[in-house]
Coordinates of C-alpha atoms in Angstrom, one line a residue:
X1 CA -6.6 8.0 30.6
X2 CA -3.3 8.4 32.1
X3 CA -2.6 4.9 32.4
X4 CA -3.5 4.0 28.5
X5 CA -0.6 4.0 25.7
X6 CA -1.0 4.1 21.7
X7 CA 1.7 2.9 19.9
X8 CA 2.5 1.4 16.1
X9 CA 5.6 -0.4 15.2
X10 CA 7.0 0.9 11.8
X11 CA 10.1 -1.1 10.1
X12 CA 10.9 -1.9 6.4
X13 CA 9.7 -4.8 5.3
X14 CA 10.5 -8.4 6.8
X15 CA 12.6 -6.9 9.5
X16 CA 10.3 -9.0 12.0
X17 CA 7.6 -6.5 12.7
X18 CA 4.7 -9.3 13.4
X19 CA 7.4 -11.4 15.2
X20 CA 8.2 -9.0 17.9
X21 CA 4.2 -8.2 17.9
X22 CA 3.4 -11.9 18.2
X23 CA 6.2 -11.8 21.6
X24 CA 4.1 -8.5 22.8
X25 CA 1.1 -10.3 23.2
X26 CA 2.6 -13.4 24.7
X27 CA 4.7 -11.8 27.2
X28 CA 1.1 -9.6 28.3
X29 CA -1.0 -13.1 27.8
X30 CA -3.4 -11.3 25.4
X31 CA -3.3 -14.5 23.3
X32 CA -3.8 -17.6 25.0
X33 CA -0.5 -20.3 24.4
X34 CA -3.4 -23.1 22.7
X35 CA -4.4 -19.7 20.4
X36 CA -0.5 -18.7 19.9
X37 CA 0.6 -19.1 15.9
X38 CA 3.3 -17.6 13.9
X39 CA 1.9 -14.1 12.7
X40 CA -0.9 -14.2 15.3
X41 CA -1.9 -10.5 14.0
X42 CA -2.0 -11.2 9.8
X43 CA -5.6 -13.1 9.4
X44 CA -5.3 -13.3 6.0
X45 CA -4.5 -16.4 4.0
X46 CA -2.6 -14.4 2.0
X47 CA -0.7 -12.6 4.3
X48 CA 0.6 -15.6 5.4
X49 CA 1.3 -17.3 2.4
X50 CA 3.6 -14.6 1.4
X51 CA 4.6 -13.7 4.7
X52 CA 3.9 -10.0 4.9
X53 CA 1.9 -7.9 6.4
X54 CA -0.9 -6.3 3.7
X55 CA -2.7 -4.5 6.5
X56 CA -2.9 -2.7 9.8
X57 CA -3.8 -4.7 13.0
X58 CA -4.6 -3.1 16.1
X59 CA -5.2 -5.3 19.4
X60 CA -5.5 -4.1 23.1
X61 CA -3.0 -5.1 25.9
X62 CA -2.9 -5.3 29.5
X63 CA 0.3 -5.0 31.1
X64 CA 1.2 -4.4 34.8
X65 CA 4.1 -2.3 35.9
X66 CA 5.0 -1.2 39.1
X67 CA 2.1 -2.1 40.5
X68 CA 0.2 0.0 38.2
X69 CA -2.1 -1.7 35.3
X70 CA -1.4 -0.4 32.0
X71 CA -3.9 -0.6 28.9
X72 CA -1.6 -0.7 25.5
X73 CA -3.6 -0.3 22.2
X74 CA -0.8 -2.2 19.3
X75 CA -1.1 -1.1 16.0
X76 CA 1.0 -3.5 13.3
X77 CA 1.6 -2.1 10.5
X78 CA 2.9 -3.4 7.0
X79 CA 6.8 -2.6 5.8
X80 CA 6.0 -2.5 1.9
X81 CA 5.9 1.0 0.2
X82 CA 2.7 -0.2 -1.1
X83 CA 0.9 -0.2 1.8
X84 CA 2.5 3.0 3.2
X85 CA -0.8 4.8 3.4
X86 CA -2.0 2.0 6.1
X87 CA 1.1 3.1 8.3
X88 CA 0.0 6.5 7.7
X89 CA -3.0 6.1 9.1
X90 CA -2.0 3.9 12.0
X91 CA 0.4 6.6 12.9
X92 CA -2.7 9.1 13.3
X93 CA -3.8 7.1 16.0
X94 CA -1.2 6.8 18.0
X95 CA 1.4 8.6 20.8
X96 CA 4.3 6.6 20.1
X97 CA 6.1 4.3 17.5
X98 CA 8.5 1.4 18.0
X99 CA 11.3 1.4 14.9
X100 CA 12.3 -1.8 14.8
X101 CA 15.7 -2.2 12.6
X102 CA 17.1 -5.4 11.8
X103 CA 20.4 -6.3 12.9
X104 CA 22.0 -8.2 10.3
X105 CA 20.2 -5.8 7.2
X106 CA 20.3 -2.2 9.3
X107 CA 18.4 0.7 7.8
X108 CA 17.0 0.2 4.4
X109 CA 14.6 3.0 2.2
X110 CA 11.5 2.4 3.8
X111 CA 13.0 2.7 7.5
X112 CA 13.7 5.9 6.7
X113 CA 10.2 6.6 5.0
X114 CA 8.2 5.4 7.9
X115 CA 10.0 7.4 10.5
X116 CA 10.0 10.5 8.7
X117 CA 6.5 10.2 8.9
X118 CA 6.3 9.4 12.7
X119 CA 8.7 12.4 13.4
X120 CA 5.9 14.3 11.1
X121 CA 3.1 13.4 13.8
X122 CA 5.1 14.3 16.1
X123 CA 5.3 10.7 17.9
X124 CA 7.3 9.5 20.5
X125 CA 10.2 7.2 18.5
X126 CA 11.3 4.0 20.5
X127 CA 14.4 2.7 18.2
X128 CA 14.8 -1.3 18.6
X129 CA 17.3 -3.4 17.3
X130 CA 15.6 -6.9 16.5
X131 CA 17.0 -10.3 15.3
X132 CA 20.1 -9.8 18.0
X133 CA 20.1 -13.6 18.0
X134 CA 21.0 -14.2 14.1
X135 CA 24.6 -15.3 13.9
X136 CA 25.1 -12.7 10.7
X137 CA 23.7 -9.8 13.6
X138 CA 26.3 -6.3 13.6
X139 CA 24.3 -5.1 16.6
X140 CA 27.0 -2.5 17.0
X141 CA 27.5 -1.4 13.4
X142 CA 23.2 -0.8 13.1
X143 CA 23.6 1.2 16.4
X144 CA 26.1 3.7 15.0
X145 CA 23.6 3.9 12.1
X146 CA 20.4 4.5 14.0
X147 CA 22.6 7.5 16.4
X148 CA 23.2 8.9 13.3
X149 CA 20.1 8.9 11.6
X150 CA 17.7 9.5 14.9
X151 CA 20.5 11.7 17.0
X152 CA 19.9 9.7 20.3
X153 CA 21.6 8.2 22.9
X154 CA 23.6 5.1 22.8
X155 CA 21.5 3.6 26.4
X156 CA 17.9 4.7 24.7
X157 CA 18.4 2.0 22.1
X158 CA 16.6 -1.4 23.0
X159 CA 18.0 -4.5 21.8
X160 CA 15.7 -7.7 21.2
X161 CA 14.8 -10.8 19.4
X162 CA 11.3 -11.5 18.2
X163 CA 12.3 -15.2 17.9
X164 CA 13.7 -16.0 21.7
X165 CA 11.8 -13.4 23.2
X166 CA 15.2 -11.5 24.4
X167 CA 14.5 -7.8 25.7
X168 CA 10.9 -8.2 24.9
X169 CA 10.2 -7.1 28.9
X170 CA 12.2 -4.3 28.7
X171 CA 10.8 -3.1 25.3
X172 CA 7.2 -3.3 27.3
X173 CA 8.5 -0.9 30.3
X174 CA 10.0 1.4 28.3
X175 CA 6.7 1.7 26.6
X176 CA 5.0 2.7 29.6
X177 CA 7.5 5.6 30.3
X178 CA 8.1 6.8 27.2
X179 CA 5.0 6.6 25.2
X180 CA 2.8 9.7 26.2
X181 CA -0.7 9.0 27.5
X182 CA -3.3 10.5 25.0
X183 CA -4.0 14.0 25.3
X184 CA -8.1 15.1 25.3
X185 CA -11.0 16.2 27.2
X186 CA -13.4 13.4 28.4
X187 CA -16.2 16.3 29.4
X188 CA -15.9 17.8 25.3
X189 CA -18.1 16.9 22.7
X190 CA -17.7 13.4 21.0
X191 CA -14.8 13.2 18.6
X192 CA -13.7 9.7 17.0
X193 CA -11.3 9.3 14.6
X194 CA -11.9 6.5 11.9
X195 CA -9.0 5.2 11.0
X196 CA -10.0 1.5 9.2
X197 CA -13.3 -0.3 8.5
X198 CA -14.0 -3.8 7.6
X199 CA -17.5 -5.4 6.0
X200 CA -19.4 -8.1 8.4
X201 CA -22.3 -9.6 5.9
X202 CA -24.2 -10.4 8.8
X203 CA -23.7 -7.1 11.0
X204 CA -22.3 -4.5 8.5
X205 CA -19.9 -2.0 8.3
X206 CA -17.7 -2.1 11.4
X207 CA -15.9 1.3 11.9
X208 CA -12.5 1.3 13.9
X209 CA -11.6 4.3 15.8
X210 CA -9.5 6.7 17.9
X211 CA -12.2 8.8 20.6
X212 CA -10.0 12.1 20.4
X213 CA -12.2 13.8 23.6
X214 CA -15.3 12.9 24.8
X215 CA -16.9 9.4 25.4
X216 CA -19.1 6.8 23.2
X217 CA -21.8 4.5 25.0
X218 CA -23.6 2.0 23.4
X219 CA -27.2 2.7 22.6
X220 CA -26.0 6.8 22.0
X221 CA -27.2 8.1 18.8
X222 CA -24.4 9.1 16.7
X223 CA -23.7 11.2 13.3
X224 CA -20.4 11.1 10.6
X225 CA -19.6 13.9 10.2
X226 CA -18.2 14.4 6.4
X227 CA -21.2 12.2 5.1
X228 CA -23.8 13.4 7.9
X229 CA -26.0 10.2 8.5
X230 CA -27.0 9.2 11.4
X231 CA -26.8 6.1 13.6
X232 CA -27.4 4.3 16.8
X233 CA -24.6 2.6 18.2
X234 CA -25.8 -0.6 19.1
X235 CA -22.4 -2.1 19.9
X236 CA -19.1 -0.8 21.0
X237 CA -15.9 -2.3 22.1
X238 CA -12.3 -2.9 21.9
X239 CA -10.5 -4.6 20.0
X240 CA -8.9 -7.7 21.6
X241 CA -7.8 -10.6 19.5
X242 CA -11.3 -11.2 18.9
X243 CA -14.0 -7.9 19.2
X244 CA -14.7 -7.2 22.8
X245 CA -18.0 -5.4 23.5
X246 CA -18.3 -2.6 26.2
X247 CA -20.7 -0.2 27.7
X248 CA -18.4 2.5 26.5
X249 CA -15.1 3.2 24.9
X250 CA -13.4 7.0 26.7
X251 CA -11.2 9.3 25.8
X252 CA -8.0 8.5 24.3
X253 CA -9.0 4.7 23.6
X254 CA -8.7 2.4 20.4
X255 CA -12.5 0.4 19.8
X256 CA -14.7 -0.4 17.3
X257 CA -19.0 0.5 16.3
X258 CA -21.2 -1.2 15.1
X259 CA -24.2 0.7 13.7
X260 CA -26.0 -1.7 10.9
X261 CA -24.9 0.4 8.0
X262 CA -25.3 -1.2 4.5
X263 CA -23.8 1.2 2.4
X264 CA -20.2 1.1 1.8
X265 CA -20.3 4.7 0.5
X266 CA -20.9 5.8 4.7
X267 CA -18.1 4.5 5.7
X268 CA -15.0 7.0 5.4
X269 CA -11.6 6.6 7.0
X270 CA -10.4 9.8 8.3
X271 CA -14.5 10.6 8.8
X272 CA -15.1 12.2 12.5
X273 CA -18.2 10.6 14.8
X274 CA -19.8 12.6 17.2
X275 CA -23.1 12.3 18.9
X276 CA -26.0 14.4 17.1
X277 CA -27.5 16.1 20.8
X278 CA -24.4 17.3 21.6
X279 CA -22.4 17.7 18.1
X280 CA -18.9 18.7 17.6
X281 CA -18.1 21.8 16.2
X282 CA -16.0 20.5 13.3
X283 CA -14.4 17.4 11.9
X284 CA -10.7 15.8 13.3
X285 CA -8.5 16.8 10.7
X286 CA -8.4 13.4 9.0
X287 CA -5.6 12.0 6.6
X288 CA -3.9 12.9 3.2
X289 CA -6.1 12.2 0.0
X290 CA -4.4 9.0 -1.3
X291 CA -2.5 9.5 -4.4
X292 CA -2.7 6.6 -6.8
X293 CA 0.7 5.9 -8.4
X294 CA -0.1 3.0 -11.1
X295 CA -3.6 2.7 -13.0
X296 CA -4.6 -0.5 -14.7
X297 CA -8.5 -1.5 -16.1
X298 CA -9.9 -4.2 -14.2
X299 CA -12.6 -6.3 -16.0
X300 CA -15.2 -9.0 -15.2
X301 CA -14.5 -12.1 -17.6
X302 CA -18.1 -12.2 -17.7
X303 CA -20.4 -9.2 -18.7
X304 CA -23.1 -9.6 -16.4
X305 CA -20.6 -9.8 -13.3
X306 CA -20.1 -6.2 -13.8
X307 CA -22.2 -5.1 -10.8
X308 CA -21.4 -7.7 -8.5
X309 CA -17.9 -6.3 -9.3
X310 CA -18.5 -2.5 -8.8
X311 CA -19.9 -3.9 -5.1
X312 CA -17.0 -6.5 -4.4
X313 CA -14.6 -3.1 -5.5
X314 CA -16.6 -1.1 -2.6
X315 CA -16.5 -3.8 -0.2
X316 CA -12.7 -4.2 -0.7
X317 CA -12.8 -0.3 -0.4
X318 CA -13.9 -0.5 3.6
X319 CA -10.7 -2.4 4.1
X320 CA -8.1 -0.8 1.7
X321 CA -8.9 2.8 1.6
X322 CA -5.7 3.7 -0.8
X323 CA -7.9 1.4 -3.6
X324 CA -9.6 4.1 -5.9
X325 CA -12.0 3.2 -9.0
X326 CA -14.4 4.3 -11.6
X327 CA -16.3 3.1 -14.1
X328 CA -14.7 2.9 -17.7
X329 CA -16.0 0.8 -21.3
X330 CA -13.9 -0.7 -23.6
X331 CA -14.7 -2.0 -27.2
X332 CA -12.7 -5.3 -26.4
X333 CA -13.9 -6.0 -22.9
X334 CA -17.1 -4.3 -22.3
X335 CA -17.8 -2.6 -18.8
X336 CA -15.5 -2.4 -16.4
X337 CA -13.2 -0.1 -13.9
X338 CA -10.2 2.3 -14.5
X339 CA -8.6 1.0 -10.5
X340 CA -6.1 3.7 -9.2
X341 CA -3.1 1.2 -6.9
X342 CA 0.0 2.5 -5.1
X343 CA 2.1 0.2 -7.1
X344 CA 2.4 -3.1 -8.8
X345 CA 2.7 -5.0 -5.4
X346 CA -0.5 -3.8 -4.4
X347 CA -2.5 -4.8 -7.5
X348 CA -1.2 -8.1 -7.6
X349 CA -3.1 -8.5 -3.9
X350 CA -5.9 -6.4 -5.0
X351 CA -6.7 -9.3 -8.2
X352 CA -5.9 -11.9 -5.8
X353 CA -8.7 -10.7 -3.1
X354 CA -11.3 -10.0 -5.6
X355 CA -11.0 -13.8 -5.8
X356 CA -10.3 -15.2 -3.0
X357 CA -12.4 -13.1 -1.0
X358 CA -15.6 -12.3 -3.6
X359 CA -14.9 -15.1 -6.0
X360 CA -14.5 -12.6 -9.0
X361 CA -12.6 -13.7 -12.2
X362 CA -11.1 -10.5 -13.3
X363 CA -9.2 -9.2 -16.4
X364 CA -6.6 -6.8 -15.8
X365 CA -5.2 -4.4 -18.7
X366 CA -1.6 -3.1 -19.0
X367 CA -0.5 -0.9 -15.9
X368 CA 0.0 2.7 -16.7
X369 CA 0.6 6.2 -14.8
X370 CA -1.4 9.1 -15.1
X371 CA 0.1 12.0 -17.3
X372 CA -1.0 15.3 -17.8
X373 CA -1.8 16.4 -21.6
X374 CA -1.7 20.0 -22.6
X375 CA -3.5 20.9 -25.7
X376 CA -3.2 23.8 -27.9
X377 CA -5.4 25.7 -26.5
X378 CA -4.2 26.2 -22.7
X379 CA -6.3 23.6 -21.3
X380 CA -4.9 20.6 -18.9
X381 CA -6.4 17.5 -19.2
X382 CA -5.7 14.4 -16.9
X383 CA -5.1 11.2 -18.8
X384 CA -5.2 7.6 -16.6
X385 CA -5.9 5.6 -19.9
X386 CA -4.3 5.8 -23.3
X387 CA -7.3 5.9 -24.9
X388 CA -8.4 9.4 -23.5
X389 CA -5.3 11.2 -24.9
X390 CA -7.1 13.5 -27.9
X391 CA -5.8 13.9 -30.9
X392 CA -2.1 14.5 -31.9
X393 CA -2.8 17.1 -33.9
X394 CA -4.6 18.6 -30.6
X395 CA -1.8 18.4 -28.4
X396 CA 0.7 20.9 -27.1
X397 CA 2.8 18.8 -25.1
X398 CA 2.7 16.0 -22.4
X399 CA 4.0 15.5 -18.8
X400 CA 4.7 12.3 -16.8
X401 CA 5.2 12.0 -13.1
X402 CA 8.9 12.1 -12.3
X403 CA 9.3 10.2 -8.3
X404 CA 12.2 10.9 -6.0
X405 CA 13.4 7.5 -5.2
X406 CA 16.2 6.7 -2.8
X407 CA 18.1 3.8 -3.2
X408 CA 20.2 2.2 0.1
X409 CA 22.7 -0.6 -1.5
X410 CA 26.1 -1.4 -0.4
X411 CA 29.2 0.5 -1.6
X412 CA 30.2 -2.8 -3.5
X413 CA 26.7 -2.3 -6.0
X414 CA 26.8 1.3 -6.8
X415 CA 27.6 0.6 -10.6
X416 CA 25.3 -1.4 -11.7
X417 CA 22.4 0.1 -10.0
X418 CA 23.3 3.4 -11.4
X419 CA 23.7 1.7 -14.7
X420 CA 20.0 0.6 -14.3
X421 CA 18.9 3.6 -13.5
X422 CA 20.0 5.5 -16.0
X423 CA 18.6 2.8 -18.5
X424 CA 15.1 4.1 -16.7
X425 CA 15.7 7.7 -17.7
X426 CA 16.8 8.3 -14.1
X427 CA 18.7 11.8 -13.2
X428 CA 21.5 11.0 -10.3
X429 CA 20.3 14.4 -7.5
X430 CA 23.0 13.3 -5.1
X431 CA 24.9 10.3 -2.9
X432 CA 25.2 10.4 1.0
X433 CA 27.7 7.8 3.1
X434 CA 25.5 6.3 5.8
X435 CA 28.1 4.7 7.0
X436 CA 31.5 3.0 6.1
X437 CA 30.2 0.9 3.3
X438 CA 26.5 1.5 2.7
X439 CA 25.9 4.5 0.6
X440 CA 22.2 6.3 -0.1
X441 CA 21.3 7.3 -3.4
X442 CA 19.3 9.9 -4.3
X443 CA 17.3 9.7 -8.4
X444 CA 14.7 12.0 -9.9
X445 CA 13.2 8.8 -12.2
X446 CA 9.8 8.5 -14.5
X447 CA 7.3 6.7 -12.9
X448 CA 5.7 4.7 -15.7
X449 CA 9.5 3.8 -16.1
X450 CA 9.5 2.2 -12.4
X451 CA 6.5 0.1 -12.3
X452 CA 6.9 -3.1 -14.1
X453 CA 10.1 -4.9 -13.5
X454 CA 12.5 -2.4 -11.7
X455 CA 12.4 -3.4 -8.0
X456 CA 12.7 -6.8 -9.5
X457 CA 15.9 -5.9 -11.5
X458 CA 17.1 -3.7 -8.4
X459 CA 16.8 -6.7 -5.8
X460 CA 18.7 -9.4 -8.8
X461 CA 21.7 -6.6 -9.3
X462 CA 22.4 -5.9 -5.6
X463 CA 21.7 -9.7 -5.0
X464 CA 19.0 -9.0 -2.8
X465 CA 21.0 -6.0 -0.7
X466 CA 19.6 -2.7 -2.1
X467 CA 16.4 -1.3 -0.7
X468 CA 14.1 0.9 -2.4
X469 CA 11.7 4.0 -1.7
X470 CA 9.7 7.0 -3.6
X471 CA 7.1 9.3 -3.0
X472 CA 5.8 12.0 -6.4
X473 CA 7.8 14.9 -7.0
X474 CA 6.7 16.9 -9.9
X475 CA 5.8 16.2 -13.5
X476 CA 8.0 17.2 -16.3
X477 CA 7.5 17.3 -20.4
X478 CA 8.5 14.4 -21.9
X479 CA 8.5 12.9 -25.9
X480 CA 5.6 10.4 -25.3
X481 CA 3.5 8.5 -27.6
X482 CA 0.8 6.5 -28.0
X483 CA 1.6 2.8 -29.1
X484 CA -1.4 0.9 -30.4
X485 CA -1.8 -2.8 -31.3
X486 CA -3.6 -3.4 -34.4
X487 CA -5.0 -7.0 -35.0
X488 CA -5.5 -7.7 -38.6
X489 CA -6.3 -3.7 -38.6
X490 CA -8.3 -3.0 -36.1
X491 CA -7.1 -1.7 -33.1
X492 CA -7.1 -3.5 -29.5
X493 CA -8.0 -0.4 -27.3
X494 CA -6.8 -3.2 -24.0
X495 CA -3.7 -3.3 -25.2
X496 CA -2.7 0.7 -26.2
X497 CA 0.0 2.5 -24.1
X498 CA 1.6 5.6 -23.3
X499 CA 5.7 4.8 -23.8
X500 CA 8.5 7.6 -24.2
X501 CA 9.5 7.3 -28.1
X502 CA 12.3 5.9 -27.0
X503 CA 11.1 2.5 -26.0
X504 CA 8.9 2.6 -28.3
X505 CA 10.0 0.1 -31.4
X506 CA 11.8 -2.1 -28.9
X507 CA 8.3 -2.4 -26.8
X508 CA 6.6 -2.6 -30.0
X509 CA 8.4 -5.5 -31.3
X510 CA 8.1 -7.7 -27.8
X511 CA 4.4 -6.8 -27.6
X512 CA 3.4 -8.4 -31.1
X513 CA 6.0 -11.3 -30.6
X514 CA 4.6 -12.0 -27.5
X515 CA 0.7 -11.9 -28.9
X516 CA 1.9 -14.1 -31.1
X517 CA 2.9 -16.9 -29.0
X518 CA -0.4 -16.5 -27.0
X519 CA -3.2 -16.2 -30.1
X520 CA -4.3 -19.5 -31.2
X521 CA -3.8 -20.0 -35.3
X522 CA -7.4 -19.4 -37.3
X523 CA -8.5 -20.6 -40.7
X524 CA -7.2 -17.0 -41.8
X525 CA -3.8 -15.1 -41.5
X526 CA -4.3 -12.7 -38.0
X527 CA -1.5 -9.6 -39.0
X528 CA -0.6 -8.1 -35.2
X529 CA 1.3 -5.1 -35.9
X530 CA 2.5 -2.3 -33.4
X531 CA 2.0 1.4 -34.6
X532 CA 2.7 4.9 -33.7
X533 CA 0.0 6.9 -35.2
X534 CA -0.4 5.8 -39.0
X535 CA 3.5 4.5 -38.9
X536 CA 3.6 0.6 -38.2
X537 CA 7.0 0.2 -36.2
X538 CA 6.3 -3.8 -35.8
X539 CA 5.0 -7.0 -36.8
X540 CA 4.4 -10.2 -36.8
X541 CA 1.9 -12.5 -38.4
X542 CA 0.2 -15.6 -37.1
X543 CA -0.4 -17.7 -39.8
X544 CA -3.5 -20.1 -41.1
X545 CA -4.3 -23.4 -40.2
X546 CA -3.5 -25.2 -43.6
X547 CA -5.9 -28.6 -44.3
X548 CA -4.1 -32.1 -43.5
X549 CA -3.8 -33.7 -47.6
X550 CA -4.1 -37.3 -47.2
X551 CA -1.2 -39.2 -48.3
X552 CA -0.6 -40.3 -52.0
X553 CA -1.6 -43.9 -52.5
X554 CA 1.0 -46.1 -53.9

């Protein structure tokens, strides 16, 4: 056990996480040079395509050092704050973590974020500067920067280039002497930490873990803990590029089971596994609840797809364990599911798996937040979809999630970005220097404010240079109201949202000009109108297909 090492690398994103992972495995030949690709760890098409990382890959190592052989277990984690709840959990398996900073961008928002929580786990950090070989590099200036934010020594910072493979050598000794080896008791009771699952239609549900003490052989007969089925393990393993069976996986190693369960609802991440004739005495303490940050109804196009959904939704579950969902109706689409994301990044790839992955056509209403509604008589209701907000006459007031967002730009953007935030309703908590000319900004902002088109507006004002990063703070009592969309009367429960009164008119006006581009003209008027309650505050009308009159004859 002494000689194994656990280690993630956490970085904002596209600072070359899966570049400098790609060099790892070449310099320890895990991968084969015919096998050796760009992004050897990101296996899916879309990860690719858009060249990020969507999810945690972990892959063992061998590496020899001073004579000694070494096993390293590499988790990769993704750099969006979308996907922060996979670093999360990768850093719950691991010892150490390698915060890689690039050298021409230096710290952004979700640098910070991840380290925090590294430093939280109390991991061993292993700050490297990467892309040293870009011409537009300040290797100097992001070393100031990382002293300052870490409070380490000049010589402990590694530089390195996932591209020519500079440093990559050194970066691989001093994780063998810095990265603790894991601590546990082989001779204790079984404890495995799941910390990721994927579906195999042909072997089931394959559980990755962390064995916290104790040891796992196949054939043992094995219980989860937090649902309390039991299984035989009829395959364990490691995880090399490919799955790597063994006789058994020991303490303080990274492997996989494979037990033939069925049912995605079995499968937890942050479940413990143990072995049922020699049980542990309680669970591992397992991860944070995810808290879902944008809510949006996600619809078959087809009614009778609606279970094959609810089962492509649990599927996708196994692998993304910050998706939450339950069943909702609506008069305009039928059955469906009120989805819980962690932002609008993280739908978008959630709709685009459900069909490249399940081949499901979905609908996807408006994205809202969750809001708490406090009636008149004392009782707190939670409200993910505007059409479960009671009656106005019912309610005492309403309170929207406010996030804490910090905002890294260069000195040169600071107007305009406060200028956009306080369009969003944003309240200015404070301003640090990081250093001479990159300042870190600190907003209290609504969250339903955030999640449509402000990173978007962010990245265009600072011309690409700001960063961005939030967790939840509190909710606070806002002047909210419902706006509904009325088609020639009736209303369109798809298209209702919660919107400060505000925004209201303005959203209300591009809402029905918009519908009226899109709906096709009938043999009747269609009126779309936006209201407030009884109070129409827009519309527009689409109008009638008149007939063609034939031409008078001469």
């Amino acid at each position: 056990m002494k000689n194994i090492r656990n280690f993630c690398i956490i970085a904002h994103i596209d600072h070359g996480k899966s570049t400098l992972a790609d060099r790892l495995l070449e310099y320890t030949k895990t991968v084969e040079a015919k096998d050796m690709q760009a992004q050897v760890l990101d296996d899916m098409d879309l990860e690719r395509e858009r060249g990020i990382t969507i999810k945690s890959h972990a892959i063992q190592m061998n590496y020899s050092y001073r004579g000694e052989n070494y096993i390293l277990n590499l988790i990769d984690t993704p750099g969006h704050v979308d996907f922060s709840y996979e670093v999360s959990r990768s850093i719950a398996a691991c010892e150490g973590a390698l915060l890689v900073v690039d050298a021409a961008q230096g710290i952004q928002a979700q640098t910070i974020s991840n380290l925090y929580m590294a430093i939280d786990n109390d991991l061993e950090i292993i700050p490297v500067i990467n892309k040293v070989d870009l011409p537009s590099a300040r290797p100097d200036e992001v070393e100031d920067q990382i002293i300052e934010l870490l409070g380490c020594r000049c010589e402990e910072i590694l530089r390195a280039s996932g591209k020519t493979g500079e440093g990559v050598t050194a970066l691989l000794d001093a994780i063998v002497e810095k990265v603790p080896a894991p601590k546990g008791d082989p001779e204790a009771p079984l404890q495995c930490l799941i910390f990721d699952s994927v579906f195999n239609s042909f072997r089931g549900i394959i559980a990755y873990f962390k064995v916290e003490n104790g040891v796992i052989r196949k054939g043992d007969r094995v219980k989860f803990i937090a649902t309390g089925k039991e299984y035989d393990a009829d395959e364990v393993g490691v995880l090399k590029l490919e799955m790597s069976p063994r006789e058994e996986v020991r303490t303080g190693d990274v492997g996989y089971i494979i037990s033939g369960i069925k049912t995605s609802r079995e499968v937890r991440v942050g479940d413990t596994i143990t072995h049922v004739n020699r049980p542990a005495a309680k669970g591992i303490e397992g991860f944070e609840e995810v808290k879902p940050m944008v809510f949006a109804g996600v619809y078959p196009i087809d009614t009778e797809d609606f279970e094959n959904l609810r089962s492509s939704l649990e599927k996708l579950q196994l692998n993304d364990a910050s998706l939450t969902f339950q069943p909702e109706s609506s008069a305009a689409l039928g059955f469906g599911f009120r989805c819980g994301f962690l932002g609008l990044l993280h739908m978008e790839i959630v709709q685009e798996r459900l069909d490249r992955e399940f081949n499901m056509d979905v609908i996807t209403t408006v994205p809202n937040v969750s809001y708490k509604v406090y009636t008149k008589k004392g009782d707190c209701l939670e409200v993910h979809n505007p059409s479960g907000l009671p009656e106005v006459t019912l309610i005492d007031h309403i309170e929207e999630p406010f996030i804490r967002a910090s905002v890294i730009t260069n000195t040169t953007y600071i107007g305009p970005i406060m200028t956009l935030c306080l369009g969003k309703r944003g309240v200015l908590i404070k301003q640090e220097y990081i250093s001479g000319d990159r300042v870190e900004l600190f907003y209290d902002l609504p969250l339903g404010e955030i999640v449509i088109d402000f990173y978007d507006k962010l990245k265009s004002i600072s011309k690409g240079y700001a960063s961005f990063d939030y967790h939840l703070h509190d909710f606070r009592p806002s002047r909210l109201v419902k706006l509904d969309i009325l088609l020639n009367g009736e209303p369109v429960d798809a298209l209702s949202t919660l919107t400060h009164i505000d925004n209201s008119v303005p959203f209300g006006r591009r809402m029905c000009e918009k519908l009226k581009e899109l709906i096709p003209r009938q043999q009747f008027d269609i009126a779309i109108q936006a209201a407030i309650g009884a109070k129409i505050i827009a519309r527009e009308t689409v109008k009638a297909v008149r007939k063609d009159r034939p031409c008078a004859r001469t």
